[in-house]
């Protein structure tokens, strides 16, 4: 039984930092990452990272502010969010891709497993 469980969401002020965690169970994944969905908007790619860390990818609006990392011994992926902005407000979802071949992808359909989401709210 594969499960992805996110934690770490909450209410912060603009400029603050927050770290999200996602613990996977049932198997390991070469590619793990994060998507987010703001109210009234489509779910969008945020960041992803390979097992070895040799491949990473970020959505343009979070580059330089967010950092994705993994602790493979714990089968956990993190998203460190710094200098947060109100537009970062969203439900953040952990995602994992079963197949490891090829480059990191950004389309939802290419990811096979999803967490239930953790809510992040950034106030002005």
PDB file of N, CA, C and O in Angstrom, residues 26 31 52 59 99 105 116:
ATOM      1  N   UNK A  26       5.573   2.205   1.452  1.00  0.00           N
ATOM      2  CA  UNK A  26       5.153   1.190   0.503  1.00  0.00           C
ATOM      3  C   UNK A  26       6.161   0.896  -0.580  1.00  0.00           C
ATOM      4  O   UNK A  26       6.223  -0.244  -1.078  1.00  0.00           O
ATOM      5  N   UNK A  31      11.656   9.810  -8.638  1.00  0.00           N
ATOM      6  CA  UNK A  31      11.252  11.210  -8.723  1.00  0.00           C
ATOM      7  C   UNK A  31      10.156  11.499  -7.709  1.00  0.00           C
ATOM      8  O   UNK A  31       9.106  10.859  -7.718  1.00  0.00           O
ATOM      9  N   UNK A  52      18.996  10.674  -6.478  1.00  0.00           N
ATOM     10  CA  UNK A  52      20.389  11.035  -6.260  1.00  0.00           C
ATOM     11  C   UNK A  52      20.610  12.528  -6.084  1.00  0.00           C
ATOM     12  O   UNK A  52      21.682  12.942  -5.635  1.00  0.00           O
ATOM     13  N   UNK A  59       9.496  25.469 -10.605  1.00  0.00           N
ATOM     14  CA  UNK A  59       8.658  26.411 -11.320  1.00  0.00           C
ATOM     15  C   UNK A  59       9.305  27.794 -11.204  1.00  0.00           C
ATOM     16  O   UNK A  59       9.880  28.134 -10.166  1.00  0.00           O
ATOM     17  N   UNK A  99       8.031   5.633 -12.499  1.00  0.00           N
ATOM     18  CA  UNK A  99       9.121   5.375 -13.417  1.00  0.00           C
ATOM     19  C   UNK A  99      10.199   6.426 -13.261  1.00  0.00           C
ATOM     20  O   UNK A  99       9.917   7.610 -13.124  1.00  0.00           O
ATOM     21  N   UNK A 105       9.544  15.678 -15.080  1.00  0.00           N
ATOM     22  CA  UNK A 105       8.394  16.194 -15.802  1.00  0.00           C
ATOM     23  C   UNK A 105       7.575  17.095 -14.906  1.00  0.00           C
ATOM     24  O   UNK A 105       7.680  17.044 -13.673  1.00  0.00           O
ATOM     25  N   UNK A 116      -2.601  13.767   0.310  1.00  0.00           N
ATOM     26  CA  UNK A 116      -3.886  14.421   0.496  1.00  0.00           C
ATOM     27  C   UNK A 116      -3.787  15.937   0.536  1.00  0.00           C
ATOM     28  O   UNK A 116      -4.800  16.626   0.439  1.00  0.00           O
TER      29      UNK A 116
END
